[in-house]
JSON list of C-alpha atoms in Angstrom, two decimals:
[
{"chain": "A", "resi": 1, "resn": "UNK", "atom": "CA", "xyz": [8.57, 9.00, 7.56]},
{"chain": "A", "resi": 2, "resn": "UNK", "atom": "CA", "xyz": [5.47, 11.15, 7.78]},
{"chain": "A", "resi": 3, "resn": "UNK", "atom": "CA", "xyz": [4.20, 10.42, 3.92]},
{"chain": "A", "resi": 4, "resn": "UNK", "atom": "CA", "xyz": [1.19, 8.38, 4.61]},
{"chain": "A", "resi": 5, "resn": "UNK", "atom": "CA", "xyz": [-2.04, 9.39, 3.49]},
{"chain": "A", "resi": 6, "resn": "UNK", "atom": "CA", "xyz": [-3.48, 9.79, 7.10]},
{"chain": "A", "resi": 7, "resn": "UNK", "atom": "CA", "xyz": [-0.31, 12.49, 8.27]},
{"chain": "A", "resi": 8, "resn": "UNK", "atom": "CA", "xyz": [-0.58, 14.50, 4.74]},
{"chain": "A", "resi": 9, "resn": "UNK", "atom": "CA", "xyz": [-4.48, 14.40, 5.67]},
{"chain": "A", "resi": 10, "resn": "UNK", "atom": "CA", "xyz": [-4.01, 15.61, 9.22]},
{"chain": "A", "resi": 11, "resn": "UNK", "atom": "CA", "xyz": [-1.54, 18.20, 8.11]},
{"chain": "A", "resi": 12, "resn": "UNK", "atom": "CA", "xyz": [-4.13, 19.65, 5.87]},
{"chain": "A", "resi": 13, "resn": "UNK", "atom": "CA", "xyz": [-6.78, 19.79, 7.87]},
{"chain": "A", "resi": 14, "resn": "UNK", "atom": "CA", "xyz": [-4.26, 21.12, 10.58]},
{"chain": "A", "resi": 15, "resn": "UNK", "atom": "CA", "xyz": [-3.27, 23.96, 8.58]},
{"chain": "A", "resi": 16, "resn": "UNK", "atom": "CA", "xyz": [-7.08, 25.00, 7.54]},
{"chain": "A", "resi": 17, "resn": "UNK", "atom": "CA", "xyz": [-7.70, 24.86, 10.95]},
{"chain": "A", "resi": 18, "resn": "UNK", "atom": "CA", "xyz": [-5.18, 27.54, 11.62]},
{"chain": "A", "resi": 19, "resn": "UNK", "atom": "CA", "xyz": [-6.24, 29.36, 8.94]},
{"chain": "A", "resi": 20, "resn": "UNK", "atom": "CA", "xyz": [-10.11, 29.61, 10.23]},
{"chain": "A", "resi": 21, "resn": "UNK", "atom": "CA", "xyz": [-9.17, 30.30, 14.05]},
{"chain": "A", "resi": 22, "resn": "UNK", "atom": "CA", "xyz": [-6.13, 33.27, 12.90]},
{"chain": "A", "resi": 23, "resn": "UNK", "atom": "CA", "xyz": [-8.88, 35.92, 13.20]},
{"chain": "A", "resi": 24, "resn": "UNK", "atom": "CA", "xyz": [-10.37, 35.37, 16.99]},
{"chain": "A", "resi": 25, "resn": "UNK", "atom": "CA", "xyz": [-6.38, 34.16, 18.10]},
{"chain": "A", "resi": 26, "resn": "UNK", "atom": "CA", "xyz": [-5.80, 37.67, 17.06]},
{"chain": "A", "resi": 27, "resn": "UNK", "atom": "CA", "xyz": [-8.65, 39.32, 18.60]},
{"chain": "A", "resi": 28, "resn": "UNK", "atom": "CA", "xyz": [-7.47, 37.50, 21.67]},
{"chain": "A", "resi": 29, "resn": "UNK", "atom": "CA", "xyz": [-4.23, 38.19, 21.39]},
{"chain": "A", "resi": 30, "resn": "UNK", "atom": "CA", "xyz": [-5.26, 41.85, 21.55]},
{"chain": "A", "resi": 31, "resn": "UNK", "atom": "CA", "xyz": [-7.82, 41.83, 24.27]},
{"chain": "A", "resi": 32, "resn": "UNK", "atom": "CA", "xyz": [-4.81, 40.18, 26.47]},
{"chain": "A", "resi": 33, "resn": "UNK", "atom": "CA", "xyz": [-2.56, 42.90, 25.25]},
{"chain": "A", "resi": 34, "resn": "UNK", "atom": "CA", "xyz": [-5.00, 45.63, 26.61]},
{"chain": "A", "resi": 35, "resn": "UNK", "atom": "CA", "xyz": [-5.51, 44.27, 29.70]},
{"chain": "A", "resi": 36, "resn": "UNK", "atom": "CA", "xyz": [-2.46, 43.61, 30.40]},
{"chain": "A", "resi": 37, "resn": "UNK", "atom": "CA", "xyz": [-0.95, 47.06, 30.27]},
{"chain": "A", "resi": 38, "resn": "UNK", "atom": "CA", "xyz": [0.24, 49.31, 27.60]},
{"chain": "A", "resi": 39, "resn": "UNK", "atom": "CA", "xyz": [3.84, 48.44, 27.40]},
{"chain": "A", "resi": 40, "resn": "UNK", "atom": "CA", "xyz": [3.20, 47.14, 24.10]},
{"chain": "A", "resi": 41, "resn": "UNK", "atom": "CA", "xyz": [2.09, 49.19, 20.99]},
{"chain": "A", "resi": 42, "resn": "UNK", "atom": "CA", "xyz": [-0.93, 47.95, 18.64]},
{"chain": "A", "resi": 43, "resn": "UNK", "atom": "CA", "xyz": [1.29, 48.58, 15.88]},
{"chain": "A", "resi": 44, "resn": "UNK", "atom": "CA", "xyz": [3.77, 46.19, 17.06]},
{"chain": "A", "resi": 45, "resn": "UNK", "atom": "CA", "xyz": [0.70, 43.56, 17.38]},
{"chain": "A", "resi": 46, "resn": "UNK", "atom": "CA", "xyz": [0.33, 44.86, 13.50]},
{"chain": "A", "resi": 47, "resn": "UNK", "atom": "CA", "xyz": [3.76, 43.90, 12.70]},
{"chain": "A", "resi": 48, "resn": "UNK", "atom": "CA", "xyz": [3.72, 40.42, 13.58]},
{"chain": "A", "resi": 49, "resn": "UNK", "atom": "CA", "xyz": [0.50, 39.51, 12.89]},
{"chain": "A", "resi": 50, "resn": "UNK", "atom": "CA", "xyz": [-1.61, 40.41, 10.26]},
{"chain": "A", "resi": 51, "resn": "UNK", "atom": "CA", "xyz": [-4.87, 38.08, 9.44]},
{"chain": "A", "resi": 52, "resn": "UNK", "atom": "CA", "xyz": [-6.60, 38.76, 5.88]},
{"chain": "A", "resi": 53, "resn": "UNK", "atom": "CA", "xyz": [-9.53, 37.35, 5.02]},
{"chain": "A", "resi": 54, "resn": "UNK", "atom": "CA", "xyz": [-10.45, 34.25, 3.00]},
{"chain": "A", "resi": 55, "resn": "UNK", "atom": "CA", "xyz": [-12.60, 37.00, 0.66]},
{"chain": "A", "resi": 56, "resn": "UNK", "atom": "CA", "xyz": [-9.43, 38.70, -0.13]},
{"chain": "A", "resi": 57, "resn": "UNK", "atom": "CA", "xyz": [-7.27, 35.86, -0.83]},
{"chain": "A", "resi": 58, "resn": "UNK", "atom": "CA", "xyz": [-10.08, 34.82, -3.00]},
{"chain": "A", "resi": 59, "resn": "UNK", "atom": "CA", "xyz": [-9.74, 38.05, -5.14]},
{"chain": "A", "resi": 60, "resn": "UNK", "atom": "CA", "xyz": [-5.99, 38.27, -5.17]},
{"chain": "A", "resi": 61, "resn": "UNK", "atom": "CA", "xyz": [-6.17, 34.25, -5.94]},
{"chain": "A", "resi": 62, "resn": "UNK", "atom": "CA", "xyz": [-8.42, 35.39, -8.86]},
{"chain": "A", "resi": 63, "resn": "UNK", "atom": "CA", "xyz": [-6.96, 38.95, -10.13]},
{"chain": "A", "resi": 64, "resn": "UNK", "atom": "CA", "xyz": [-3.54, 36.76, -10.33]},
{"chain": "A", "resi": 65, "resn": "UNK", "atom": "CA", "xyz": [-5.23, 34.05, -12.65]},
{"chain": "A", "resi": 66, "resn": "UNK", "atom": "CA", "xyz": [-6.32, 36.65, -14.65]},
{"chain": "A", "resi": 67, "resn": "UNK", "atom": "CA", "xyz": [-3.37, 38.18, -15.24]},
{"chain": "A", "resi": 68, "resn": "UNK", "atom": "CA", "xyz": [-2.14, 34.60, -16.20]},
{"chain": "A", "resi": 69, "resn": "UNK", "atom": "CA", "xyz": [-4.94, 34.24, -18.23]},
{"chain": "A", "resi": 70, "resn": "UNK", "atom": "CA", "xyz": [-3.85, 37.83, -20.38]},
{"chain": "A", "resi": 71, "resn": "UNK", "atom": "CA", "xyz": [-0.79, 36.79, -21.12]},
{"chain": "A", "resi": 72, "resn": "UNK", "atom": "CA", "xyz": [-1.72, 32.85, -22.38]},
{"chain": "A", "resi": 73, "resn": "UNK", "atom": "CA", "xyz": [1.20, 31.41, -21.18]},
{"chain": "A", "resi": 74, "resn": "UNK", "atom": "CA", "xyz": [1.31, 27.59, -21.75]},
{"chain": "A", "resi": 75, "resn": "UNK", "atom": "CA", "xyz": [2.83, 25.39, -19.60]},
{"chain": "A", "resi": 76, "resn": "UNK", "atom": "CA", "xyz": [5.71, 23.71, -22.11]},
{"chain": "A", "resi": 77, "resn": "UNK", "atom": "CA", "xyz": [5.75, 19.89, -21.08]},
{"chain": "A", "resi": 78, "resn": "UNK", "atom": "CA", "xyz": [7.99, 17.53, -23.05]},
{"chain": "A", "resi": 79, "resn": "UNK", "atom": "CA", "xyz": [7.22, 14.13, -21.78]},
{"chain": "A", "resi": 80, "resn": "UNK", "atom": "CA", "xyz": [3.73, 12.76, -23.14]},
{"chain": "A", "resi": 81, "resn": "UNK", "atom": "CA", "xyz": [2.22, 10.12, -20.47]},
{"chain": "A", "resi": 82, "resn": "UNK", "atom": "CA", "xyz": [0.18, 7.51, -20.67]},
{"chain": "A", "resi": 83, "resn": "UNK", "atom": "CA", "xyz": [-3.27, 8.21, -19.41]},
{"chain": "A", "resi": 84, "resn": "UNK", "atom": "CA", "xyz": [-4.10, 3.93, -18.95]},
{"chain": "A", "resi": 85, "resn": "UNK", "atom": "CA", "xyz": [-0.74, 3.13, -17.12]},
{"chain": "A", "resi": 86, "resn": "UNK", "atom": "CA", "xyz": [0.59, 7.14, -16.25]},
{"chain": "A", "resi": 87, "resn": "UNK", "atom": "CA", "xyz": [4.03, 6.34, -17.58]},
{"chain": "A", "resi": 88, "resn": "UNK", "atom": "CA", "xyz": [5.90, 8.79, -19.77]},
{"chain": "A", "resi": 89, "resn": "UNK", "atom": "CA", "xyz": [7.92, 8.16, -22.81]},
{"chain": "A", "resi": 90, "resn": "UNK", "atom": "CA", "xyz": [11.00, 6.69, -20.71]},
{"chain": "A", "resi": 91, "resn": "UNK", "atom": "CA", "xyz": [9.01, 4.55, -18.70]},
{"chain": "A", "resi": 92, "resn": "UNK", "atom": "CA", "xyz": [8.68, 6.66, -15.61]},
{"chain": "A", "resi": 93, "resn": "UNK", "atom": "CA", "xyz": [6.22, 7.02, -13.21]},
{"chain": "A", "resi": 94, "resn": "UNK", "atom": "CA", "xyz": [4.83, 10.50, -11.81]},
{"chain": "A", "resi": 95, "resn": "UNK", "atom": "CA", "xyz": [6.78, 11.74, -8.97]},
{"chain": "A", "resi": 96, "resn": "UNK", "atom": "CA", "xyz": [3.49, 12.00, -6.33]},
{"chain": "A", "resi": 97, "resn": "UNK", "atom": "CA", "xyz": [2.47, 8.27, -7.25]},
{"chain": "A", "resi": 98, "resn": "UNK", "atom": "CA", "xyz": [3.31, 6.04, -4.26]},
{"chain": "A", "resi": 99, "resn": "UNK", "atom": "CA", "xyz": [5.36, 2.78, -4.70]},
{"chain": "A", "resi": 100, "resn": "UNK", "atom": "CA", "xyz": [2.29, 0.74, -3.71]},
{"chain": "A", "resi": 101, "resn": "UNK", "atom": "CA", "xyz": [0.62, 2.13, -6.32]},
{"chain": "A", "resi": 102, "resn": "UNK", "atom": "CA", "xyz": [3.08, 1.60, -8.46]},
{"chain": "A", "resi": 103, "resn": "UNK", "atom": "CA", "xyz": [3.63, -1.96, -8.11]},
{"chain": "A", "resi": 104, "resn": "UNK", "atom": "CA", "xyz": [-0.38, -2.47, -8.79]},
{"chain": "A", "resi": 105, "resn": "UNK", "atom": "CA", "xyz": [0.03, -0.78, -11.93]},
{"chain": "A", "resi": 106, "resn": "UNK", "atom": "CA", "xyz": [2.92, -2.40, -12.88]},
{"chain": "A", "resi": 107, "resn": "UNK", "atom": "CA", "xyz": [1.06, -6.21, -12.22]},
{"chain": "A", "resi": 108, "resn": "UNK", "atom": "CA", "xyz": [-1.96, -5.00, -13.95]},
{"chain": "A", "resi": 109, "resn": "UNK", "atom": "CA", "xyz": [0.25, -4.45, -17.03]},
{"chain": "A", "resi": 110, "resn": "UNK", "atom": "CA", "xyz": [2.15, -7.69, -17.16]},
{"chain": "A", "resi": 111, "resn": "UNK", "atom": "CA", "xyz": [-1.39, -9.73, -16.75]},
{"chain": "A", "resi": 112, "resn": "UNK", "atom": "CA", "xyz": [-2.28, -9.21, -20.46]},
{"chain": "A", "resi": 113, "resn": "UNK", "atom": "CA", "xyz": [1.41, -10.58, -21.67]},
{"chain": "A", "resi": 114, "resn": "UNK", "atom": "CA", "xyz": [1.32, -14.09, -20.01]},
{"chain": "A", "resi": 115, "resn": "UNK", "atom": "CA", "xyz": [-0.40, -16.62, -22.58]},
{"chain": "A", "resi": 116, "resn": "UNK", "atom": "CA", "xyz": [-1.99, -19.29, -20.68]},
{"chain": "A", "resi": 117, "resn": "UNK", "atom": "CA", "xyz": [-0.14, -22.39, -20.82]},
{"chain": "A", "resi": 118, "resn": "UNK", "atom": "CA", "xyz": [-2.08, -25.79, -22.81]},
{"chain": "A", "resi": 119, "resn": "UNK", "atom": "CA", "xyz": [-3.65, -28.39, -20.44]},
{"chain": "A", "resi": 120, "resn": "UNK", "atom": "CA", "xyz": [-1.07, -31.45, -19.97]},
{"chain": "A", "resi": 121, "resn": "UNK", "atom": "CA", "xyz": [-3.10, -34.22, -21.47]},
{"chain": "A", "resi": 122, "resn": "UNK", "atom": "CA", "xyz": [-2.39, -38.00, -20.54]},
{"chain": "A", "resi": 123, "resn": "UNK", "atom": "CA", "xyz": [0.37, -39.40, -21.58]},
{"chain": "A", "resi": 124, "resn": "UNK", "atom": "CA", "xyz": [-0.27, -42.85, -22.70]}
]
């Protein structure tokens, strides 16, 4: 269960939630921490939570692609699909397309086959 387009949606949106709030759970976290006592180190806090910022994942994102880019590695795909019906040389469908859409494509194919059968005339 859980593979409709609504959960996957939810579950993305869920997770960039997380992302954006991270920084001011942390800062809360802390604030509670000091408070609360000093029975617990900051570097402990540091240990189990670190937050980086989007800007940084940004450049790491991009210094990585760049290194991809230096060495011009190409991706080495066998099977040639389709781009009309998306099915590769055996016949197969991607892995992420959905059985619904599957079907669709597979009626839209078999339209163009049928020949239209002649008018039954009168007999007399």
């Amino acid at each position: 269960m859980a593979k409709s387009l609504r959960s996957k949606w939810k579950r993305k949106m869920r997770a960039e939630k997380r992302k954006k709030n991270a920084p001011k759970e942390l800062l809360r976290l802390k604030n509670i921490l000091a408070k609360g006592g000093g029975d617990v180190l900051m570097d402990d806090v540091k240990e189990i939570a670190t937050v980086v910022t989007p800007e940084k994942l940004k450049e790491k994102m991009d210094v990585e692609t760049n290194a991809a880019d230096d060495t011009k590695c190409k991706m080495d795909t066998d099977n040639k699909r389709n781009p009309k019906s998306l099915l590769d040389q055996h016949g197969q469908y991607p892995v992420w397309m959905n059985p619904r859409q599957r079907k669709k494509l597979k009626q839209l194919r078999g339209k163009g086959k049928r020949k239209p059968k002649p008018a039954k005339g009168i007999a007399w």
